[in-house]
Amino acid sequence: MSMRVRLLPGAGLVIRTGPLLAVCADGGAQTDALVALVREIAAEAGDAAGSVLIARLAGRLGSDGPDCAVAALGENPAVLVRGGAVAVADARQGTVELRGPILQFRTIDGPLSTLRLSLPGSGMPDPRTSLEAGVVSGAGLEAQLEQPVEPARPEAPASRAMVPARRPDRAVPFEAVILLPGYAPDPGPAPEPPQPATQALVEGVLCRDDHFNDPDQRYCQICGISMAQLTQVSRLGPRPPLGVLLLDDGSTLRLDTDYVVGRDPDVDDDVAAQRANPMRITGPASGVSRRHVRVRLEGWHVAVVDLNSANGTLLHRPGAARPEQLTPGVPAVITPGTRIDLGPRWFRYESHRNT
Amino acid sequence: MQGIADYEFIRPLGSGNHGYFFLARRPRRLPLDVEFVAVKVLHAESSDVAFRRATRELAAFAAVRCPHLVTPIDAGQQDGVFFYSMEYLPAGSLADPAEPYTTVQGLRALAAAARAAAALHAAGIAHRDIKPGNVLLHPDGGRLSDLGLSHVFTAGMTVTGMGALDAIEYVDPALLLGGTPGPAGDVWSLGVVLHRVTSGTGVYGDLPESDGLLALRRVLSTTPRVSDSLPGPVADLVRQCLGPAHQRPDAATLADRIAGIQP
């Protein structure tokens, strides 16, 4: 199953290398850097799925820079866009359209039947053209599977979710419990409350509207009110969540307790004892250790500790020019916007606090 | 996806916060007299512990007798993938109706969903995921579908990866900030759905559709705003649902007041 690639005329560059297809607006040195990055990722692709290649690219591209759209073909195709570029893919689940302006990427339930990557102002696809490999001028591309797959069923509602549920091996025996009246099992005792095992107490102050805050903050972190005129009497109280962890697949986890991050975090003693929640990295995870890194809440601050992972952990602090390698066992306090890399995968700390 | 266990899928019905819905033919194993059922397949990797917790929560849900709750049929796992099935309602949901519905029909469905929520609350269960996609239309009014289960598979998870991100607009921000899910959070969600059904808009303006983080930031940083287009009594009711948790009406009161709305 090969893709035939036609060009859309206009200003910009079109790249085809290995499993990657890309278009990028003219932007001088930043365009050159993107072409080099796309080539590098394609050269090191091995037999990695498209979704992994796009995740690697997304991890190294900033939100700023010339408009671009990139697609990775193969087992799990994926697309990425930034700025004014648009990606439209037809696959089993119907048509998927991705637009900027911020950096976005999605996995698609493949295979793709058609794919269109375009920059603003691109023309109609030129049927006489065909790009096998290389870098040429153009404002977009249209790729078509030589042997088209069955089109999406028209009655299916367009789905916005892009990651398909994993297909089970239907040869494996299944277990099932009938829930109908008369068949349903006794639900048993009420499930344990989903509370963090220990709710830590921290010292804090109340704003005028009774929001509990870090005494070092000058403005309330909930309502933004100034805390300057208040009499600062600190007291102990339950620590509010310090923000969220956002994993590269879009999952959001509440930071109200420590997390152990890895391929198999349940092997951690503190997870077993419910002193920390597991954050399991599913899907492509080569280079991620079973227990890789711990996110630790220390008072009002968030720190990360590398748990002697095999391949190490990198921190990208907001505004820092270069990533920083964690020393195993030594906690590093992080601020919102920090990205933590574990091999090919990453997560970010996001919060309205600690800014 | 062609099917799971002994379910053969006919077509997808859409996606939720943490899984996909499919229309399936009823396997002969199931002792009920319908041709079709709806099957939900979850994203999260199932484990024996999670499977037991999830079936226990679903069994508790199934044990609540209320004509306005969707009937769960079956729950299971195959090859590490968790699924459950429930009755199929061809009229669709408030988010994805088979045919356009009137405001009167939408309000009837929502009043039924609020009654169903009240029945769950009386049994000590919080729904956690009330949104237009889980309020189903039915000729006799409506049904409340599904149960938020993402926390069963991953402790601390509030939003799962890549799902329909519109759900965030219906979640009580106190939960996003770490509060405990409970009846008051469900009432908040019902209030936002009421706003959507009567005004056609959300309470945070247009949220960025494809960026979960941006949507989350917007929800956490914006004070919900009730549309000026709502009639006074409806606007008051929505405001009460979005008020301080201890001052919100309970779900049964809310159901009566929604049923009394004359659009």
XYZ file of C-alpha atoms in Angstrom:
618
model
C 0.000 0.000 0.000
C 1.901 3.066 -1.183
C 0.752 6.670 -1.197
C 0.848 8.775 -4.333
C 1.715 12.376 -3.449
C 0.597 15.328 -5.595
C 1.700 18.897 -4.984
C -0.379 21.970 -4.233
C 1.201 25.015 -5.886
C 2.133 28.068 -3.799
C 4.856 29.402 -1.525
C 6.458 26.971 0.917
C 8.351 23.695 1.028
C 7.030 20.162 0.678
C 9.060 17.323 2.184
C 8.730 13.571 1.748
C 11.221 11.392 3.558
C 10.654 7.828 4.738
C 7.289 7.628 6.516
C 7.032 11.416 6.951
C 5.233 13.968 4.766
C 5.489 17.654 5.633
C 4.752 21.146 4.404
C 6.346 24.241 5.915
C 5.933 27.943 5.199
C 8.976 29.986 4.196
C 10.578 31.138 7.428
C 14.337 31.288 6.813
C 16.512 29.458 9.312
C 13.505 28.060 11.226
C 12.274 26.354 8.042
C 15.734 24.859 7.481
C 15.727 23.606 11.062
C 12.323 21.989 10.586
C 13.427 20.246 7.375
C 16.503 18.934 9.213
C 14.388 17.767 12.160
C 11.889 15.960 9.898
C 14.788 14.245 8.104
C 16.416 13.260 11.379
C 13.225 11.749 12.798
C 12.551 9.886 9.528
C 16.125 8.549 9.480
C 15.790 7.222 13.033
C 12.237 5.953 12.535
C 13.072 2.241 12.446
C 9.742 0.457 12.579
C 8.202 2.963 15.043
C 4.485 3.681 14.553
C 3.432 7.001 12.977
C 1.949 8.160 16.261
C 5.330 7.735 17.961
C 7.165 9.700 15.271
C 4.678 12.551 15.538
C 4.964 12.517 19.340
C 8.760 12.734 19.013
C 8.434 15.642 16.609
C 5.877 17.406 18.820
C 8.238 17.057 21.757
C 10.921 18.961 19.883
C 8.843 21.595 18.116
C 7.803 24.762 19.884
C 4.453 26.471 19.490
C 6.108 29.328 17.652
C 7.659 29.229 14.225
C 6.544 29.051 10.611
C 3.197 27.382 9.770
C 3.672 23.682 9.190
C 1.796 20.404 8.883
C 3.371 16.958 9.176
C 1.970 13.464 8.744
C 3.556 10.138 9.642
C 2.271 7.138 7.694
C 2.438 3.522 8.748
C 0.822 1.344 11.374
C -0.727 4.132 13.471
C -0.746 7.199 11.244
C -0.729 10.593 12.929
C -0.796 14.250 11.923
C 0.533 17.459 13.449
C -0.198 21.106 12.624
C 1.039 24.491 13.780
C -0.026 28.011 12.842
C -2.265 28.461 9.801
C -1.570 25.018 8.309
C -4.389 22.487 7.994
C -4.318 18.690 7.880
C -7.302 16.705 6.589
C -7.210 12.910 6.636
C -9.772 10.366 5.476
C -9.600 7.101 7.304
C -11.875 4.419 8.685
C -13.492 6.632 11.245
C -14.359 9.308 8.667
C -12.725 12.640 7.994
C -10.389 14.118 10.561
C -9.458 17.777 10.308
C -6.771 19.399 12.412
C -6.029 23.133 12.545
C -3.718 25.408 14.547
C -2.895 27.991 15.513
C -1.317 26.269 18.488
C 0.668 23.086 18.034
C -1.736 20.133 17.769
C -1.304 16.486 16.933
C -3.556 13.459 16.650
C -3.351 9.747 16.032
C -5.724 8.447 13.374
C -7.403 5.062 13.182
C -5.689 4.046 9.958
C -5.008 3.205 7.277
C -5.409 6.563 5.569
C -7.201 6.667 2.244
C -6.419 10.325 1.487
C -4.430 12.997 3.253
C -4.129 16.702 2.547
C -1.610 19.005 4.210
C -1.893 22.640 3.168
C -0.634 26.107 3.974
C -2.811 29.221 3.651
C -3.064 30.275 -0.015
C -2.325 26.887 -1.555
C -3.767 26.058 -4.980
C -5.523 22.963 -6.316
C -3.514 19.733 -6.457
C -1.628 19.445 -9.732
C -2.523 16.020 -11.186
C 0.659 15.930 -13.283
C 2.953 15.966 -10.252
C 4.160 13.102 -8.103
C 6.682 13.291 -5.262
C 8.517 10.067 -4.422
C 11.026 11.573 -1.977
C 12.904 14.817 -1.316
C 12.244 18.514 -0.743
C 10.478 20.666 -3.368
C 8.654 24.006 -3.530
C 4.943 23.955 -2.893
C 2.226 25.087 -0.486
C 0.820 21.698 0.275
C 0.325 18.126 -0.778
C -2.427 15.659 -1.376
C -1.598 12.001 -0.827
C -3.792 9.175 -1.994
C -3.569 5.488 -1.260
C -2.978 3.678 -4.561
C -5.517 1.079 -3.519
C -8.204 2.964 -1.592
C -9.673 1.506 1.587
C -13.384 1.108 2.051
C -14.846 4.576 2.729
C -16.205 5.490 6.140
C -19.791 4.492 6.709
C -21.842 7.597 6.024
C -24.248 7.029 8.931
C -21.461 7.007 11.500
C -21.326 10.298 13.396
C -18.063 12.151 12.858
C -15.937 11.317 15.836
C -13.611 13.861 17.342
C -11.645 11.389 19.385
C -8.676 10.146 17.429
C -7.099 7.423 19.504
C -8.967 4.210 18.831
C -9.655 1.836 21.676
C -7.171 -1.025 21.498
C -8.653 -3.897 19.541
C -8.833 -6.951 21.753
C -7.632 -10.289 20.478
C -11.014 -11.955 20.075
C -9.492 -15.412 20.241
C -8.707 -14.771 23.924
C -11.442 -16.040 26.268
C -13.543 -13.242 27.743
C -15.245 -12.920 31.101
C -18.536 -11.130 31.598
C -20.998 -10.431 34.396
C -24.700 -9.998 33.594
C -26.086 -6.900 35.333
C -29.805 -7.426 34.666
C -32.231 -7.678 37.605
C -32.224 -11.208 38.950
C -28.817 -11.917 37.417
C -26.767 -9.085 38.841
C -24.255 -9.993 41.508
C -24.583 -8.326 44.883
C -22.606 -5.126 44.514
C -21.105 -5.775 47.928
C -19.834 -3.074 50.240
C -19.625 0.452 48.879
C -16.383 1.092 47.008
C -13.680 2.789 49.020
C -13.772 6.575 48.639
C -11.406 7.748 45.878
C -9.430 9.944 48.226
C -5.694 10.305 48.286
C -4.493 8.077 51.099
C -3.024 10.911 53.046
C -4.246 14.450 52.791
C -1.220 16.493 53.689
C -1.522 19.549 55.889
C 0.358 22.653 54.874
C 0.748 26.092 56.336
C -1.176 28.718 54.424
C -3.221 31.912 54.542
C -6.794 32.701 53.569
C -7.701 35.377 51.029
C -10.709 37.623 51.623
C -12.952 34.994 50.003
C -11.534 32.187 52.140
C -9.379 30.533 49.474
C -6.436 28.751 51.070
C -3.091 29.965 49.679
C 0.661 29.643 49.812
C 1.822 32.366 52.256
C 4.545 33.374 49.769
C 2.005 34.376 47.110
C 0.975 38.009 46.807
C -2.272 37.263 44.991
C -4.893 34.607 45.681
C -4.225 31.697 43.352
C -7.939 31.004 42.934
C -9.575 34.415 42.578
C -6.548 36.615 41.914
C -7.404 39.059 44.693
C -4.466 40.875 46.261
C -3.437 39.522 49.632
C -1.394 42.591 50.526
C -3.825 44.360 52.869
C -4.800 41.197 54.717
C -3.451 40.424 58.124
C -1.354 37.388 57.305
C -2.171 34.854 59.957
C -1.049 31.502 58.688
C -2.737 28.311 59.746
C -2.521 24.626 58.925
C -5.007 23.310 56.404
C -5.457 20.488 53.906
C -3.286 21.120 50.871
C -5.319 21.966 47.773
C -4.323 20.263 44.508
C -1.239 21.975 43.101
C -2.330 21.646 39.472
C -2.435 18.848 36.952
C -0.069 16.571 35.116
C -0.793 16.480 31.413
C 0.472 13.383 29.625
C 1.386 13.496 25.912
C -1.728 11.441 25.072
C -3.963 14.185 26.511
C -4.763 12.560 29.871
C -5.027 14.900 32.818
C -4.186 13.804 36.344
C -4.937 15.825 39.424
C -1.875 16.729 41.487
C -3.253 16.138 44.953
C -0.774 13.421 45.826
C 2.597 12.068 44.696
C 2.775 10.134 41.425
C 5.138 7.392 40.324
C 5.469 7.539 36.539
C 6.604 4.604 34.431
C 5.679 1.575 32.389
C 4.691 -0.397 35.476
C 4.447 2.003 38.432
C 2.456 -0.523 40.480
C 5.742 -2.258 41.385
C 6.650 0.780 43.523
C 6.261 0.168 47.263
C 4.709 3.587 47.848
C 2.104 2.928 45.146
C 1.253 -0.399 46.751
C 0.938 1.386 50.108
C -1.198 4.138 48.473
C 1.295 6.835 49.412
C 1.552 7.676 45.709
C -0.718 7.241 42.695
C 0.543 5.337 39.661
C 0.748 7.163 36.321
C 1.113 4.368 33.832
C 2.646 5.121 30.449
C 0.751 2.940 27.986
C 1.393 2.571 24.285
C 4.868 3.111 22.855
C 7.218 3.226 25.833
C 10.646 1.982 24.780
C 13.203 3.795 26.919
C 10.700 4.287 29.754
C 11.578 2.348 32.901
C 9.031 0.447 34.962
C 9.459 3.052 37.723
C 10.982 6.007 35.965
C 10.357 9.240 37.798
C 8.454 10.379 40.875
C 6.478 13.592 41.112
C 6.675 14.717 44.729
C 4.586 17.350 46.465
C 6.669 19.256 48.997
C 4.594 21.814 50.876
C 3.309 24.176 48.202
C 5.900 23.056 45.642
C 6.177 20.292 43.085
C 9.430 18.387 42.587
C 10.522 15.524 40.335
C 13.001 12.779 41.244
C 14.521 10.319 38.781
C 14.160 6.812 40.244
C 17.432 5.441 38.825
C 15.784 5.007 35.437
C 17.809 3.206 32.780
C 17.737 6.054 30.274
C 17.443 9.094 32.515
C 15.019 12.011 32.687
C 15.245 15.426 30.996
C 13.634 18.633 32.245
C 12.651 21.392 29.844
C 12.033 24.413 32.015
C 9.961 27.185 30.450
C 12.243 29.713 28.804
C 15.407 27.631 29.299
C 17.581 27.248 26.215
C 18.687 23.700 26.934
C 17.155 20.730 28.722
C 18.570 19.674 32.048
C 19.440 16.085 33.003
C 18.115 14.963 36.388
C 20.610 13.416 38.795
C 19.054 10.141 39.993
C 17.649 10.469 43.501
C 18.021 14.262 43.666
C 14.689 16.140 43.648
C 14.344 19.194 41.406
C 11.556 21.717 42.099
C 9.632 22.534 38.925
C 7.360 25.382 37.877
C 4.227 25.213 35.687
C 5.032 24.727 32.020
C 7.975 22.419 32.729
C 8.078 19.425 30.414
C 9.547 16.174 31.712
C 10.923 13.773 29.048
C 11.150 10.025 29.626
C 12.702 8.656 26.461
C 10.220 9.303 23.651
C 7.346 10.191 25.979
C 6.706 13.301 28.037
C 4.368 14.961 30.490
C 3.971 18.533 31.652
C 3.202 20.183 34.934
C 0.444 22.762 34.504
C -1.039 24.941 37.174
C -2.408 28.334 38.021
C -0.194 28.136 41.118
C 3.563 28.401 41.608
C 3.909 30.751 38.637
C -13.376 -2.252 15.515
C -15.488 -5.256 14.550
C -16.572 -6.424 17.965
C -15.568 -7.578 21.406
C -16.291 -10.821 23.280
C -19.458 -12.203 21.639
C -20.722 -8.773 20.520
C -20.663 -8.096 16.770
C -20.637 -4.348 16.123
C -22.917 -2.834 13.510
C -21.670 0.741 13.622
C -20.031 3.254 15.976
C -22.391 5.456 18.014
C -19.794 8.034 19.059
C -17.273 8.526 21.802
C -17.388 9.563 25.428
C -14.856 10.903 27.879
C -13.215 7.537 28.274
C -14.372 5.153 25.581
C -16.300 4.438 22.430
C -19.934 3.436 21.986
C -20.998 0.900 19.388
C -24.336 -0.430 18.230
C -24.254 -4.215 18.443
C -26.543 -7.150 17.886
C -27.581 -8.838 21.133
C -25.540 -11.998 21.724
C -27.767 -15.035 22.342
C -26.094 -15.455 25.721
C -28.038 -12.466 27.101
C -31.474 -13.222 28.543
C -33.517 -10.348 27.157
C -35.761 -9.789 24.215
C -34.230 -6.987 22.173
C -32.452 -7.009 18.846
C -29.829 -4.332 19.538
C -27.763 -3.159 22.472
C -25.250 -0.333 22.955
C -21.722 -1.420 23.930
C -19.102 0.862 25.441
C -15.431 -0.062 25.034
C -13.064 1.778 27.381
C -9.683 3.273 26.458
C -8.067 2.390 29.740
C -6.147 -0.826 30.104
C -8.178 -3.177 32.278
C -6.666 -5.201 35.091
C -8.307 -7.713 37.396
C -8.441 -5.163 40.207
C -9.912 -2.460 37.968
C -12.325 -4.973 36.433
C -13.658 -5.944 39.843
C -14.016 -2.319 40.921
C -15.708 -1.327 37.670
C -18.188 -4.225 37.722
C -18.952 -3.456 41.367
C -19.720 0.192 40.503
C -21.845 -0.874 37.544
C -23.664 -3.491 39.629
C -24.417 -0.798 42.233
C -25.695 1.434 39.409
C -27.808 -1.464 38.048
C -29.288 -2.091 41.479
C -30.827 1.409 41.567
C -34.405 1.026 40.399
C -35.470 4.088 38.490
C -37.417 4.157 35.226
C -35.242 7.042 34.029
C -31.913 5.226 34.281
C -30.599 3.354 31.280
C -30.586 -0.388 31.995
C -27.063 -1.818 32.145
C -26.954 -5.343 30.709
C -23.518 -6.843 30.897
C -19.937 -5.961 31.859
C -16.808 -7.831 30.900
C -13.234 -7.814 29.745
C -11.324 -9.508 26.962
C -7.589 -9.338 26.395
C -7.213 -6.429 28.828
C -10.025 -4.365 27.255
C -13.003 -3.486 29.437
C -16.507 -3.167 27.999
C -20.096 -2.961 29.162
C -23.414 -3.018 27.409
C -26.697 -1.284 28.053
C -30.090 -0.817 26.448
C -29.973 0.953 23.079
C -32.142 4.042 22.630
C -32.466 4.881 18.943
C -33.533 8.508 19.546
C -29.957 9.354 20.577
C -28.725 11.883 23.116
C -29.059 15.633 23.608
C -25.536 15.890 22.121
C -26.159 13.597 19.170
C -29.916 13.221 18.571
C -31.277 11.052 15.750
C -33.575 13.965 14.840
C -33.549 17.573 16.009
C -35.442 17.953 19.261
C -37.536 20.849 20.561
C -36.711 22.729 23.753
C -39.769 21.078 25.342
C -38.427 17.600 24.490
C -34.962 18.562 25.710
C -36.377 19.802 29.028
C -38.437 16.628 29.484
C -35.365 14.487 28.890
C -33.336 16.606 31.309
C -36.037 16.470 34.007
C -35.990 12.658 33.668
C -32.187 12.652 33.919
C -32.387 14.780 37.088
C -34.841 12.260 38.594
C -32.454 9.466 37.703
C -29.602 11.400 39.345
C -31.763 11.821 42.458
C -32.309 8.035 42.559
C -28.545 7.454 42.270
C -27.841 10.001 45.003
C -30.394 8.340 47.276
C -28.396 5.117 46.797
C -25.171 6.912 47.702
C -23.803 7.029 44.151
C -22.515 10.105 42.322
C -22.796 9.918 38.535
C -19.668 12.090 37.866
C -20.200 12.434 34.127
C -23.538 14.155 33.452
C -23.403 15.929 30.086
C -25.626 16.173 26.985
C -24.125 12.967 25.547
C -25.384 11.024 28.557
C -28.922 12.439 28.557
C -30.810 10.203 26.135
C -34.081 11.046 24.424
C -36.977 8.651 24.805
C -40.692 8.946 23.865
C -41.620 8.981 27.559
C -39.156 11.775 28.337
C -35.584 10.633 28.714
C -32.977 8.467 30.345
C -29.721 9.113 32.132
C -26.994 6.935 30.686
C -23.598 5.732 31.717
C -21.514 6.383 34.797
C -18.151 8.135 35.013
C -15.634 5.343 35.520
C -12.292 6.888 34.556
C -11.241 7.137 38.224
C -11.663 3.360 38.539
C -8.922 2.708 36.023
C -6.534 5.487 36.999
C -6.568 7.082 40.433
C -6.609 10.861 40.222
C -7.648 10.963 36.574
C -10.240 13.605 35.845
C -9.978 13.810 32.066
C -8.811 10.910 29.955
C -6.688 11.238 26.865
C -8.161 12.214 23.513
C -11.808 11.744 24.456
C -14.560 14.181 23.598
C -13.256 17.215 25.389
C -16.593 18.994 25.545
C -17.264 17.127 28.779
C -15.031 19.508 30.706
C -17.547 22.296 30.312
C -20.038 20.319 32.431
C -17.689 19.425 35.275
C -17.905 21.339 38.541
C -14.590 23.281 38.622
C -14.239 22.278 42.277
C -13.718 18.706 40.999
C -11.079 19.811 38.501
C -9.309 21.467 41.418
C -9.400 18.262 43.401
C -12.733 18.268 45.215
C -14.581 15.064 46.039
C -17.238 14.029 43.508
C -20.697 14.022 45.042
C -24.336 14.916 44.451
C -23.589 18.668 44.367
C -21.181 18.144 41.455
C -23.893 16.299 39.506
C -26.321 19.173 40.168
C -23.742 21.607 38.786
C -23.536 19.480 35.624
C -27.334 19.337 35.299
C -27.415 23.148 35.619
C -24.944 23.586 32.769
C -26.899 21.122 30.590
C -30.083 23.089 31.415
C -28.320 26.240 30.240
C -27.246 24.511 27.026
C -30.740 23.112 26.313
C -32.537 26.419 26.898
C -30.032 28.879 25.420
C -28.029 26.729 22.978
C -24.768 27.957 24.507
C -22.425 26.972 27.304
C -21.573 29.024 30.376
C -17.933 29.641 29.386
C -18.453 30.865 25.808
C -16.915 28.782 23.029
C -14.247 26.470 24.378
C -11.304 25.471 22.171
C -12.506 22.180 20.723
C -9.360 20.240 20.208
C -7.099 21.398 23.006
C -7.894 19.893 26.366
C -5.394 21.961 28.277
C -6.600 25.253 26.857
C -10.198 24.265 27.607
C -9.195 23.319 31.143
C -7.448 26.653 31.672
C -10.486 28.495 30.364
C -12.864 26.613 32.647
C -10.653 27.227 35.680
C -10.022 30.889 34.962
C -13.487 32.003 33.809
C -16.474 32.721 35.998
C -19.446 30.932 34.437
C -21.862 33.393 32.898
C -25.586 32.807 32.503
C -26.908 33.950 29.127
C -29.148 37.041 29.051
C -31.423 35.203 26.619
C -32.734 32.906 29.363
C -36.121 33.719 30.915
C -35.696 34.985 34.485
C -36.873 31.847 36.346
C -34.656 29.557 34.224
C -31.649 31.841 34.701
C -32.255 31.793 38.482
C -32.424 28.004 38.491
C -29.159 27.701 36.538
C -27.516 30.187 38.936
C -28.618 28.135 41.931
C -27.113 24.994 40.380
C -23.815 26.872 39.902
C -23.902 28.407 43.376
C -21.981 27.344 46.484
C -22.217 23.545 46.828
C -24.215 23.546 50.070
C -26.791 26.002 48.663
C -27.540 24.084 45.452
C -30.962 22.431 45.120
C -30.922 18.643 45.359
C -31.496 16.659 42.157
C -35.128 15.784 42.991
C -36.024 19.453 43.590
C -34.206 20.372 40.409
C -36.208 17.740 38.468
C -39.507 19.211 39.714
C -38.413 22.727 38.848
C -37.227 21.733 35.356
C -40.550 19.951 34.799
C -42.306 23.211 35.771
C -40.472 25.370 33.212
C -42.769 26.846 30.556
C -40.485 27.756 27.668
